[in-house]
XYZ file of C-alpha atoms in Angstrom:
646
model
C -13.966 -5.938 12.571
C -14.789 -7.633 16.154
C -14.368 -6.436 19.211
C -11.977 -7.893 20.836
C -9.830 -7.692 17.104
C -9.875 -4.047 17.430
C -8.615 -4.320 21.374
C -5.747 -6.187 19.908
C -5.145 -3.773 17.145
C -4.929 -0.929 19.556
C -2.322 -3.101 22.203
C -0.332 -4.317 19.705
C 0.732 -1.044 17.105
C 2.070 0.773 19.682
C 3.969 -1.973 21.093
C 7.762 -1.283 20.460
C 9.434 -3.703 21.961
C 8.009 -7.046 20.089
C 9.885 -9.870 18.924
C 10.347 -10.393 14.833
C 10.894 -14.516 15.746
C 9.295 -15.268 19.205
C 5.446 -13.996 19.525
C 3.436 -12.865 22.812
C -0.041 -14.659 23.651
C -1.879 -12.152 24.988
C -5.568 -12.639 26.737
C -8.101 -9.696 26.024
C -11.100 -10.295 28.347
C -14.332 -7.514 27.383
C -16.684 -7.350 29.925
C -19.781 -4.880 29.011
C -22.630 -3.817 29.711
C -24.268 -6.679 27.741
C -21.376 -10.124 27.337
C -18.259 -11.141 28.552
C -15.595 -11.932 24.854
C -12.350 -13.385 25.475
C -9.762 -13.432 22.882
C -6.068 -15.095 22.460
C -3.682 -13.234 20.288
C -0.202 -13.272 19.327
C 1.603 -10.379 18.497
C 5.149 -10.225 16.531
C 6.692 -6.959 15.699
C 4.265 -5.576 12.761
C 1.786 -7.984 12.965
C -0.588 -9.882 15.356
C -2.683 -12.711 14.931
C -6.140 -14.006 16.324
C -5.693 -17.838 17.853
C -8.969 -18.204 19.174
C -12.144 -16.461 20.268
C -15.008 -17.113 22.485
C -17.976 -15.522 24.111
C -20.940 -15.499 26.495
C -23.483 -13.240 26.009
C -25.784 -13.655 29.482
C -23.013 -11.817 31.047
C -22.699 -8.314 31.626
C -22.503 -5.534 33.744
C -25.800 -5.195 33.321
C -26.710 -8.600 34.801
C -24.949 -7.389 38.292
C -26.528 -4.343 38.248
C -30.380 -6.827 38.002
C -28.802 -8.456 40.708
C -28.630 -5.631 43.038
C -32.001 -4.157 42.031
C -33.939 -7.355 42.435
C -32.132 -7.424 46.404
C -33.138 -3.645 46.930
C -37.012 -4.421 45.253
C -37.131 -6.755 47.300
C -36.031 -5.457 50.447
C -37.968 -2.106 50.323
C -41.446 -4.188 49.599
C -40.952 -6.104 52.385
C -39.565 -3.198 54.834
C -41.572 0.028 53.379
C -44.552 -1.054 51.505
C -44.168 -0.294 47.841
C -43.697 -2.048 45.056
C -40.543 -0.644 43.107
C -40.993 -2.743 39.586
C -44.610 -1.614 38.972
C -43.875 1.927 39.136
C -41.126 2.707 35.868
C -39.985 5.987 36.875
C -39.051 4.436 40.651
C -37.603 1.424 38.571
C -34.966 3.500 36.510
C -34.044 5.821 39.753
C -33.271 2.355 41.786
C -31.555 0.747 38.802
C -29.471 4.243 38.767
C -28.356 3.945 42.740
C -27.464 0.173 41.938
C -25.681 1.098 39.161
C -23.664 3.555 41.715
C -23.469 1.181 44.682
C -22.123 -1.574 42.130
C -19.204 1.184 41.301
C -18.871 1.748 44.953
C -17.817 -1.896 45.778
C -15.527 -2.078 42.926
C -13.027 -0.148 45.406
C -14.877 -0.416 48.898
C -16.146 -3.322 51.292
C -19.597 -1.483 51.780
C -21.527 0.615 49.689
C -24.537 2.827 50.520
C -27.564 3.264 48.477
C -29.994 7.044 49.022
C -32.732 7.897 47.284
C -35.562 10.487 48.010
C -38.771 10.445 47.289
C -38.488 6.995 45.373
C -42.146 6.552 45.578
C -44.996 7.392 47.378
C -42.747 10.213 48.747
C -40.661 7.887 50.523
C -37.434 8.006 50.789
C -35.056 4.661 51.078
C -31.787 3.834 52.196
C -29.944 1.079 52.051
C -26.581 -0.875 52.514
C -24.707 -4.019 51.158
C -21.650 -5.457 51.645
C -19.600 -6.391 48.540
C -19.413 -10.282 50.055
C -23.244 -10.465 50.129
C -23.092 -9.162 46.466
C -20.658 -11.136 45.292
C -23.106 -14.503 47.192
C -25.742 -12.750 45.414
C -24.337 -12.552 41.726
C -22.607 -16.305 42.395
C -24.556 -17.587 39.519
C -23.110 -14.885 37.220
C -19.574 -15.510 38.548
C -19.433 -18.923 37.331
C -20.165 -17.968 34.051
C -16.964 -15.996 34.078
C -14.478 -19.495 33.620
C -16.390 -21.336 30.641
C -15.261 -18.647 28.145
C -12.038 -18.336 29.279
C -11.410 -22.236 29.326
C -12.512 -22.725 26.185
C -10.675 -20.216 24.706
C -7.041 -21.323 26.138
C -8.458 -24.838 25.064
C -8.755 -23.588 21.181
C -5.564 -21.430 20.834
C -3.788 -24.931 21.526
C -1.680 -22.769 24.237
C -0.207 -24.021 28.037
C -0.443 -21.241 31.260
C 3.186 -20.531 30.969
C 2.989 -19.454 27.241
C 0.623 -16.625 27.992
C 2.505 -13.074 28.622
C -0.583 -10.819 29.811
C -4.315 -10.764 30.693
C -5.626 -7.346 29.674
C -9.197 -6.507 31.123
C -11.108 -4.019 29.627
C -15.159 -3.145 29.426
C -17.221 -1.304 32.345
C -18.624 -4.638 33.940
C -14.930 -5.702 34.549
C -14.809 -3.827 37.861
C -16.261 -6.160 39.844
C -13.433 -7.634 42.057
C -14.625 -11.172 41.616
C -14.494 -11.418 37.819
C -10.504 -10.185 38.445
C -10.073 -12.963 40.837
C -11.453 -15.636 38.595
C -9.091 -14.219 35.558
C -6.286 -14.751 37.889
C -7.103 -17.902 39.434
C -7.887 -19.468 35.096
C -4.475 -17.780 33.565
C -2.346 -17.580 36.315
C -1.370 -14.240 36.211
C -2.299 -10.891 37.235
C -4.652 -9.306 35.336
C -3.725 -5.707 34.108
C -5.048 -2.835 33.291
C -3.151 -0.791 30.294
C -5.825 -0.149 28.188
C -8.437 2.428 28.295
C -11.477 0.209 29.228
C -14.039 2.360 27.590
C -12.008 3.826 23.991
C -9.782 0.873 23.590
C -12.090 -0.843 21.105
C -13.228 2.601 19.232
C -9.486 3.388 18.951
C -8.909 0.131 17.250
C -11.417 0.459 14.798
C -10.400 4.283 14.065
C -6.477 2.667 13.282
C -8.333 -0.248 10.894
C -10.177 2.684 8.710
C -7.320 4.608 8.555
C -5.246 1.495 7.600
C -7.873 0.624 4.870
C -7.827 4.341 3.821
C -5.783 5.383 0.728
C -5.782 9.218 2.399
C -3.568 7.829 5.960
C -0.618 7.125 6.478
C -0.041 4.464 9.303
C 2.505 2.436 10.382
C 2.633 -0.962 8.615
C 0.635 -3.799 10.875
C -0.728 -6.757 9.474
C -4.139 -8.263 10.930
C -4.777 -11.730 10.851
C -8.368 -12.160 12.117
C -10.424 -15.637 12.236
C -14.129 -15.950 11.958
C -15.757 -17.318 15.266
C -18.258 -19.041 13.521
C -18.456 -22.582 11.659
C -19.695 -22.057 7.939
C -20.925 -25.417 5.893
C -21.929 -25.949 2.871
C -24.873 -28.836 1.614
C -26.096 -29.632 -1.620
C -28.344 -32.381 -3.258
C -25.404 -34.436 -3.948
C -21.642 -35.200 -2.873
C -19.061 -33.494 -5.066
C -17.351 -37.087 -5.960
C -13.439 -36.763 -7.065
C -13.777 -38.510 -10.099
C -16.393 -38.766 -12.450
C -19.077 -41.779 -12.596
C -19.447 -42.180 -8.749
C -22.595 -42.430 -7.536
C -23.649 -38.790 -5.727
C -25.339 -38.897 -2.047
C -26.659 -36.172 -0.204
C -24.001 -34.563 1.782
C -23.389 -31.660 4.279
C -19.468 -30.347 4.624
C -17.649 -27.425 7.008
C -16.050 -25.700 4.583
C -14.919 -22.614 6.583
C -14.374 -23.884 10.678
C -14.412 -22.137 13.869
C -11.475 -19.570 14.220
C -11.050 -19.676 10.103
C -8.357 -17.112 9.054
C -10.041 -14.421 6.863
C -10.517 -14.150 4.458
C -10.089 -17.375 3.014
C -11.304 -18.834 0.158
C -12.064 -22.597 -1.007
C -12.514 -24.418 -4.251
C -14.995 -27.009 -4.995
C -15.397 -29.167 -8.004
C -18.452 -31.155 -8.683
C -19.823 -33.302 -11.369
C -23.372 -32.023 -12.880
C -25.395 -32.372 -15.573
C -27.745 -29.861 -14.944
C -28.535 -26.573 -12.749
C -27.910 -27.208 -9.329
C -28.075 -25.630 -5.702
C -25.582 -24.959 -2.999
C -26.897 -23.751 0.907
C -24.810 -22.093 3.181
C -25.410 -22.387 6.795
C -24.421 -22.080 10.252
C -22.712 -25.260 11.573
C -22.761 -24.476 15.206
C -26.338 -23.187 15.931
C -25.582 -23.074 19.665
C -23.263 -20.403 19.092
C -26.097 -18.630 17.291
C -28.258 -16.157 19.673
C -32.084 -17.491 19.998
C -34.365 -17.724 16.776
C -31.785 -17.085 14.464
C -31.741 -19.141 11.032
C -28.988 -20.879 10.164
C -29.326 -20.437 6.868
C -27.012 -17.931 5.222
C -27.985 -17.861 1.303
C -28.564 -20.275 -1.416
C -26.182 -19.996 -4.842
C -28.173 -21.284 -7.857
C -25.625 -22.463 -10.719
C -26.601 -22.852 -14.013
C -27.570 -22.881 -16.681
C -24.879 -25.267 -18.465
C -25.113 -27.587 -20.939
C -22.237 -30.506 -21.177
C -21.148 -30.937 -24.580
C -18.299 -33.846 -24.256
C -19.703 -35.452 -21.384
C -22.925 -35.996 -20.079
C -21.576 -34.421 -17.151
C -19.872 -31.303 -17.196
C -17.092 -30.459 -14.210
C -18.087 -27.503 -12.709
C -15.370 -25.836 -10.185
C -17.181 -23.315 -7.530
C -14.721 -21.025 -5.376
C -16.240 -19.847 -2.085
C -14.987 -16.956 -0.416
C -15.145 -15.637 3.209
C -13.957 -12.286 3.029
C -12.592 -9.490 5.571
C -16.090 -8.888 6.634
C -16.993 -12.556 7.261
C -19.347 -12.253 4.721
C -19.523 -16.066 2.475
C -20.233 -15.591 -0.967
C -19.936 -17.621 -4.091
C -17.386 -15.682 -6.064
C -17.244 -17.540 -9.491
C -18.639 -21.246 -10.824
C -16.380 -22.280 -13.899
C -17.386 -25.247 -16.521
C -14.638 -27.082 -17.502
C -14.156 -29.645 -20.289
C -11.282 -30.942 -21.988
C -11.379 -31.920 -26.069
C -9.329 -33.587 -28.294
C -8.037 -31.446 -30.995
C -5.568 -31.607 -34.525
C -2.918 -29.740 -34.154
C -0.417 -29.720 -37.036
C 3.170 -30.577 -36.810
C 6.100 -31.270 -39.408
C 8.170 -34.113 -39.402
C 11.662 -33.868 -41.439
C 12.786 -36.820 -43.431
C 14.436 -40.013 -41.844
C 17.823 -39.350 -43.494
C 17.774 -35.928 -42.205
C 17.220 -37.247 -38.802
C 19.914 -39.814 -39.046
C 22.960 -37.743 -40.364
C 24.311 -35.888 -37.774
C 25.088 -32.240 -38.075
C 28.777 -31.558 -39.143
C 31.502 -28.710 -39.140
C 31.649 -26.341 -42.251
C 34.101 -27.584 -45.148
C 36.854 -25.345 -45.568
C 35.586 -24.863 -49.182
C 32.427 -23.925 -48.000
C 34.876 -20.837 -45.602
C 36.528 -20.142 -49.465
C 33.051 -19.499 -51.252
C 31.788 -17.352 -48.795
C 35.360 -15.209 -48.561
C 35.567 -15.243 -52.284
C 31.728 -14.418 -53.025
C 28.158 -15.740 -53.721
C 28.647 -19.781 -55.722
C 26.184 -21.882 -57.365
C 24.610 -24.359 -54.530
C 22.260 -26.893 -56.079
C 18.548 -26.816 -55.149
C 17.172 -29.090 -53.130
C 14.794 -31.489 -54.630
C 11.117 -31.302 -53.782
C 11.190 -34.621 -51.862
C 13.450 -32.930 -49.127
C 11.005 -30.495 -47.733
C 9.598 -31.438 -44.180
C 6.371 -33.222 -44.443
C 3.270 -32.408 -42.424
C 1.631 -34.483 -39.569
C -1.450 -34.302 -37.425
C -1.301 -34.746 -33.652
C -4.164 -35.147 -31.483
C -3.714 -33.194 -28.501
C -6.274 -32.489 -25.040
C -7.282 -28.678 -24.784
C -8.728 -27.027 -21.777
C -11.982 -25.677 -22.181
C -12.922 -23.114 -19.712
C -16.663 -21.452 -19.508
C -18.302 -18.926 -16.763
C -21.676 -20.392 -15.616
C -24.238 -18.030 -14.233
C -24.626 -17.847 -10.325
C -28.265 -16.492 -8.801
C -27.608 -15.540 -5.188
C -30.768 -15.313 -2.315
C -30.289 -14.387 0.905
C -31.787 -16.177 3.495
C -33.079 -13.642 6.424
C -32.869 -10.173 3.987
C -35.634 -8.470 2.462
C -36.945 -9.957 -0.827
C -36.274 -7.436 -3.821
C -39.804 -5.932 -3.856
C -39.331 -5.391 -0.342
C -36.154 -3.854 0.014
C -36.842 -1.613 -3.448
C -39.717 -0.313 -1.412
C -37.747 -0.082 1.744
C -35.235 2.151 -0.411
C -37.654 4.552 -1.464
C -39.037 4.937 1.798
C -35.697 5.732 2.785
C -35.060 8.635 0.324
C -39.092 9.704 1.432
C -38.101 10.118 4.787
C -34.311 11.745 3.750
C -36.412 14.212 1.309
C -38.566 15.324 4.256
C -35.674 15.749 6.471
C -34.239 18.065 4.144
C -37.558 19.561 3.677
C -38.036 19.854 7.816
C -34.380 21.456 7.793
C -34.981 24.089 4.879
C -38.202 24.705 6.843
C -36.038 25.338 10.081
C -33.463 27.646 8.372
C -36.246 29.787 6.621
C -38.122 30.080 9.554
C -34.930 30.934 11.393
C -33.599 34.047 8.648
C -37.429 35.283 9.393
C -36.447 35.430 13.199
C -33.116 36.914 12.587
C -34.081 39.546 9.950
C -36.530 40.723 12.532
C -33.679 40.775 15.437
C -31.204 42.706 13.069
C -33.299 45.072 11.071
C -34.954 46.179 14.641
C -31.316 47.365 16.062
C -30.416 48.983 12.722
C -32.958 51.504 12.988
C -31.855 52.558 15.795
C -28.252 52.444 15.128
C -26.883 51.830 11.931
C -29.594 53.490 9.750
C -31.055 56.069 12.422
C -29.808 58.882 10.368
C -30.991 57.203 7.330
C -34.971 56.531 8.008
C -37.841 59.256 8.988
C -39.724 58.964 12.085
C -42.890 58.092 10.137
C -40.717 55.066 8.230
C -39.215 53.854 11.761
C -42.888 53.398 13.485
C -43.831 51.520 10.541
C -40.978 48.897 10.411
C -41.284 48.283 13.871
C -44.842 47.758 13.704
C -44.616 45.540 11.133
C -41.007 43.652 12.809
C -43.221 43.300 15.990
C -45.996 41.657 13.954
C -43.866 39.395 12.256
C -42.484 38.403 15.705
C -46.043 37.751 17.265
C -47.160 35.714 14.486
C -43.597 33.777 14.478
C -44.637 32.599 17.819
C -48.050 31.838 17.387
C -50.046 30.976 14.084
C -46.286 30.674 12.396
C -45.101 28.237 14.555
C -45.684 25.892 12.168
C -46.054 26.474 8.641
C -44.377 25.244 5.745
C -41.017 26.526 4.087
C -42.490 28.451 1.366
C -44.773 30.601 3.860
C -41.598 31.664 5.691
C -39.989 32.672 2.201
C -43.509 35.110 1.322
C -42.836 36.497 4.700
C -39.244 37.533 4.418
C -39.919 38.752 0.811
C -42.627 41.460 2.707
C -40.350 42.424 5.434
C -37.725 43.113 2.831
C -39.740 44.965 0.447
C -39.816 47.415 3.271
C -36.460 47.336 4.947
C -34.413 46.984 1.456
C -34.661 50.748 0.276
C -33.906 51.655 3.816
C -30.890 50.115 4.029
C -29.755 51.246 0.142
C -29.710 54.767 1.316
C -26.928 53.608 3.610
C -25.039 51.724 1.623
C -25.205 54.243 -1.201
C -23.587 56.722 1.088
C -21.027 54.152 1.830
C -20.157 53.262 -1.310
C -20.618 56.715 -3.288
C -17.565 58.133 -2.179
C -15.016 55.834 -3.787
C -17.050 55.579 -7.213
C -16.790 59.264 -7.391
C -13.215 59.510 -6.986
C -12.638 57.005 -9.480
C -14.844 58.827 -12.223
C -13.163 62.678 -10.842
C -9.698 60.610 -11.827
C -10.983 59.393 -14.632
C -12.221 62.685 -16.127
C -9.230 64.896 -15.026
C -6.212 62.490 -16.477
C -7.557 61.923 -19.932
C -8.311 65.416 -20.286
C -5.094 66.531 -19.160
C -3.305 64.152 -21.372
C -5.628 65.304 -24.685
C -4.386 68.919 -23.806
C -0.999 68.328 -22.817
C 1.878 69.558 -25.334
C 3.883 66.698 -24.354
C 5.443 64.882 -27.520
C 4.682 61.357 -26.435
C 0.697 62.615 -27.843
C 1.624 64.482 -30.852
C 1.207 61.589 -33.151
C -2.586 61.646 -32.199
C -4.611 63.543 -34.183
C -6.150 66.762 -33.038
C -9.654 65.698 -34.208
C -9.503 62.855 -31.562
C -8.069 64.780 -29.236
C -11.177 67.077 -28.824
C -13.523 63.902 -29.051
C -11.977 63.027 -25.490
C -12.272 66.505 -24.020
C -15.841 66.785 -25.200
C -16.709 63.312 -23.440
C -14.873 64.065 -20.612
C -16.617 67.390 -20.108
C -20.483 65.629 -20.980
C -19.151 62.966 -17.930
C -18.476 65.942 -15.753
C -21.615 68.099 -16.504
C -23.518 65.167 -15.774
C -21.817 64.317 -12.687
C -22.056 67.832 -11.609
C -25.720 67.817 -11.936
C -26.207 64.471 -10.227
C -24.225 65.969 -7.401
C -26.373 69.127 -6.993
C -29.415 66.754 -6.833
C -27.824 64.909 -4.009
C -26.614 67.497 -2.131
C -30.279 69.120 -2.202
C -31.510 65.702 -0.469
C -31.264 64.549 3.190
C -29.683 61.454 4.177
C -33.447 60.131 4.714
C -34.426 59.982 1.306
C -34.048 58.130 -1.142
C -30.922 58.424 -3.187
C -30.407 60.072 -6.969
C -26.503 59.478 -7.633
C -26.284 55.921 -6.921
C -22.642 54.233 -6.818
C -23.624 51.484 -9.707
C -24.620 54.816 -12.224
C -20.976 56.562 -11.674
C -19.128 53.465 -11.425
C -21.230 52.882 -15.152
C -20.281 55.886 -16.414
C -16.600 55.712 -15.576
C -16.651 52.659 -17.118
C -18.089 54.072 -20.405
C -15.482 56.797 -20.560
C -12.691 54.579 -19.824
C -13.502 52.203 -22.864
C -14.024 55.470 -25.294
C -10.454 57.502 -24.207
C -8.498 54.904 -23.801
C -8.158 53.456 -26.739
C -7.628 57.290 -28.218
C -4.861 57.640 -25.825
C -2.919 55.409 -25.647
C -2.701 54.564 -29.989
C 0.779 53.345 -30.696
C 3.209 55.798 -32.226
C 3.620 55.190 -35.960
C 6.584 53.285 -37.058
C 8.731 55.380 -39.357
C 10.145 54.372 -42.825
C 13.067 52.663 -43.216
C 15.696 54.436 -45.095
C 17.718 53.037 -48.322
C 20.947 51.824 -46.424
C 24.284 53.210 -47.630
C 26.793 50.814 -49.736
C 28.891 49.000 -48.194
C 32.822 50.230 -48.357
C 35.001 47.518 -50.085
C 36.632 45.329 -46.839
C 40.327 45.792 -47.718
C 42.148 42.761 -48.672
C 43.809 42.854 -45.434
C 44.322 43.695 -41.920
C 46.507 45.896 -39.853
C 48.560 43.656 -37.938
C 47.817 43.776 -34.184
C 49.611 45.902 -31.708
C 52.745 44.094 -30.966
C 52.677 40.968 -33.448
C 55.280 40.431 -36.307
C 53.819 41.451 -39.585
C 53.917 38.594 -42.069
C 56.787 39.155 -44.524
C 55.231 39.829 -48.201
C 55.475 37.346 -50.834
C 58.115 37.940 -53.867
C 56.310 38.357 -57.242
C 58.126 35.632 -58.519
C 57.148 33.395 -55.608
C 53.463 35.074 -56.136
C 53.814 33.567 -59.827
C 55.699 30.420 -59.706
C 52.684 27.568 -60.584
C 52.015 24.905 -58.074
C 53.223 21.653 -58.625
C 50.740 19.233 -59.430
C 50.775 15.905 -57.390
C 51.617 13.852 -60.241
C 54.303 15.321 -61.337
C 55.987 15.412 -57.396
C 59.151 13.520 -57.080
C 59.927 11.378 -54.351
């Protein structure tokens, strides 16, 4: 994305109050430390578009800031006797004060310039007038207007159609370069934008447009390229086939092209061929630059209807003005049979006619003989000749003018992952050096604090000794070794410290496991010898299997214990938290399943009959019971439907 693009980008998406119909020319004029851009665009509400962009690149902050140095140099050679430019520390400490002085005149008619000691312990002091600078940097100045002229000249705009000038870049302080602005435009330039984040901010909003992972408000950018892009080849691409072919050198893509953009070509070949792309302007180019972009190779094709084949080529020049032969396409056309029927001339001339009302009677009355058409009625067949489209990818070979060859650049990319492999190597080194360092550090303030109660006297000296040898040697012969030496060194210290810092965390941890297996041992065993009834389906046998482990668990605990307690906090411990929290696992998986066995399910028993449902029921509290039948109603026969009378 350019520059002065991204400028745009950030003026115009937070602009609420644009037009949908009418659109705003606004100027964007970047003055850095290096070149002067100026760029026309017009905004509309969600979108903005780039008219025209130009640029000068001998024009900078930087070239004021050469302008006052040279004056000082000068002036202190001539006044004190040294010579500021062949001394390069002096040189950067002057081109610092200018730098300042320039700053100073950007709000003040005279600025000062101080230094001490410049050279030759001398100090200087100086003072300019921002007229004199601005007589002094008059052939800069008039570098300002070209730009700016030629870019109102290309957006095809008058003075009154423009709404704003926006300035932006560090070398747009200078006074002078605002009163040229206002004396080319017309207008007042402004100052909105952030000079110095204006164009990072615009790039940040294009990522996070082009992002799938952002949301952002919907803005469409229409950039142009600022360069003219032309394409030559061995021979013209005639428009119809036969013509004679001459050598011939087209813009395909001109200055201020929208992108991306592509075109389509179509030439007439009977054989491989070559297309250059190139620069069309090479004054807009910087110095010893080639022109040349790339060269497609297409082919190879063979005609087989012609003895030339059409060939159509699309160019593209896409978002990142990048020009690259997308696709080459071989197309022929051929005559081909296709098969068609043609009824008979009778046929044709009878016109079609309403259905006979017999014809209504048949089909109402059912299926009637209809008598078979003879063999000479069917529709005979008939071969047309008809053109087909024949459409065939031809191979395209790209080269880049100005890249690295292949060789080149494969050996480029393994140098690459060389120099990424030892900066990961460098870094590994740096982070095992560093746990070395800190190990030394922390295990050095735990014996004294955390694991003083946990070390002898005897073991203390000898850590520290060997913490404050580890130190001396990280500082003088281990100042620079390699990663794995670092590792072997940490591995010693820790050989030592480890087992001193185990008897602390054993303490630490001891206390819980022991609970757990104390809980352990106590509940099953009260629930094998419990007379509650939810256990009396378990059998007595397994029953005393759980009390016996339980008691082996707790005579083995209970010696562990008296080992332990026998010990000081110095040595090295015998009931470690990993053994009970073991063993409590081991009892869990034996009891358990003992304990908590399901309760058998009893037998089912025979159900009782059924009593007979009686024929019928009680009528319901407060309803009129049904008056009985009479037997002879019960055995009067029903009438059968036939014999009804009506």
């Amino acid at each position: 994305m350019h520059e002065t693009t991204a400028t745009a980008l950030a003026y115009g998406i937070y602009k609420t109050d644009l037009s949908d119909t009418e659109p705003i020319n606004v100027v964007f004029v970047d003055v850095g430390h290096a070149s002067m851009q100026v760029c026309i665009a017009a905004f509309k509400k969600g979108q903005l578009k780039i008219l025209s962009h130009e640029f000068e690149r001998s024009l900078g902050g930087r070239d004021f800031d050469e302008v006052l140095f040279n004056h000082f140099a000068t002036k202190f050679k001539e006044d004190l006797k040294i010579d500021v430019v062949s001394n390069a520390r002096a040189s950067l400490r002057l081109r610092s004060g200018c730098e300042k002085a320039k700053k100073i005149l950007s709000a003040n008619p005279i600025a000062p310039l101080n230094i001490e000691c410049l050279m030759d312990e001398k100090d200087v002091r100086g003072m300019i007038k921002r007229d004199e600078f601005e007589e002094l940097a008059k052939p800069i100045l008039e570098k300002v207007r070209g730009p700016c002229e030629k870019a109102l000249a290309a957006s095809k705009l008058t003075l009154d159609k423009i709404y704003a000038v926006e300035v932006v870049g560090s070398g747009s302080r200078v006074p002078a370069i605002l009163k040229i602005l206002s004396s080319v435009f017309g207008k007042e330039p402004s100052r909105t934008m952030n000079a110095s984040e204006c164009i990072a901010r615009g790039c940040t909003l294009q990522c996070a447009m082009l992002s799938p992972t952002f949301r952002v408000r919907d803005f469409e950018v229409q950039d142009s390229f600022p360069f003219a892009i032309g394409l030559s080849w061995k021979g013209a691409a005639p428009e119809t086939e036969g013509e004679e072919e001459v050598s011939s050198n087209n813009i395909v893509f001109v200055k201020g092209n929208p992108v991306p953009s592509t075109k389509l070509l179509t030439f007439y070949r009977a054989s491989t061929f070559a297309i250059d792309a190139f620069y069309a302007e090479t004054s807009d180019l910087p110095p010893n630059i080639n022109p040349k972009i790339a060269t497609f190779t297409i082919g190879p094709f063979t005609p087989t209807m012609t003895e030339k084949a059409k060939i159509k080529v699309k160019i593209r020049l896409n978002l990142h003005g990048v020009v690259s032969l997308e696709a080459a396409t071989m197309i022929e056309e051929e005559e081909v049979e296709v098969p068609t029927t043609k009824k008979d001339e009778s046929e044709k001339a009878s016109p079609p006619t309403d259905a006979k009302p017999e014809d209504a009677a048949v089909a109402e009355n059912g299926a009637a003989d209809v008598p078979a058409k003879m063999e000479t009625d069917a529709p005979k067949p008939e071969v047309v000749k008809k053109k087909k489209t024949k459409r065939t990818d031809v191979p395209v070979h790209e080269v880049i003018h100005g890249g690295l060859p292949q060789p080149e650049l494969t050996k480029a990319v393994e140098k690459e992952f060389e120099m990424a492999l030892q900066d990961r190597v460098m870094e590994e080194t740096k982070e095992s050096k560093n746990a070395v360092e800190a190990y030394v550090y922390s295990m050095r303030n735990k014996l004294y604090e955390k694991l003083q109660n946990y070390v002898t006297e005897s073991e203390r000296e000898e850590m520290t000794a060997r913490l404050q040898e580890t130190e001396d040697w990280l500082y003088e012969d281990g100042e620079d070794e390699i990663k794995s030496v670092y590792i072997a060194k940490l591995a010693e210290l820790k050989k030592l410290g480890d087992p001193l810092e185990v008897r602390e965390r054993e303490e630490e941890l001891r206390g819980p496991a022991v609970m757990a297996l104390t809980y352990c041992i106590t509940s099953f065993r009260e629930a094998a010898q419990s007379p509650d009834p939810k256990f009396d389906h378990i059998d007595a046998a397994d029953k005393e299997k759980v009390i016996a482990e339980c008691n082996k668990a707790e005579e083995w605990f209970k010696d562990k214990k008296q080992q332990q307690d026998a010990l000081p906090k110095c040595a090295n411990p015998v009931l470690l938290a990993a053994e009970v929290k073991k063993k409590t696992e081991v009892l869990d998986r034996f009891c358990k399943p003992i304990m908590t066995k399901a309760r058998p399910v009893p037998p089912k028993s025979t159900p009782a009959e059924a009593k007979p449902a009686p024929e019928q029921q009680a009528p319901a509290a407060g309803d009129n019971p049904a008056p009985e039948p009479m037997e002879t109603d019960a055995a009067a026969p029903a009438p059968e439907p036939e014999s009804m009378q009506t």
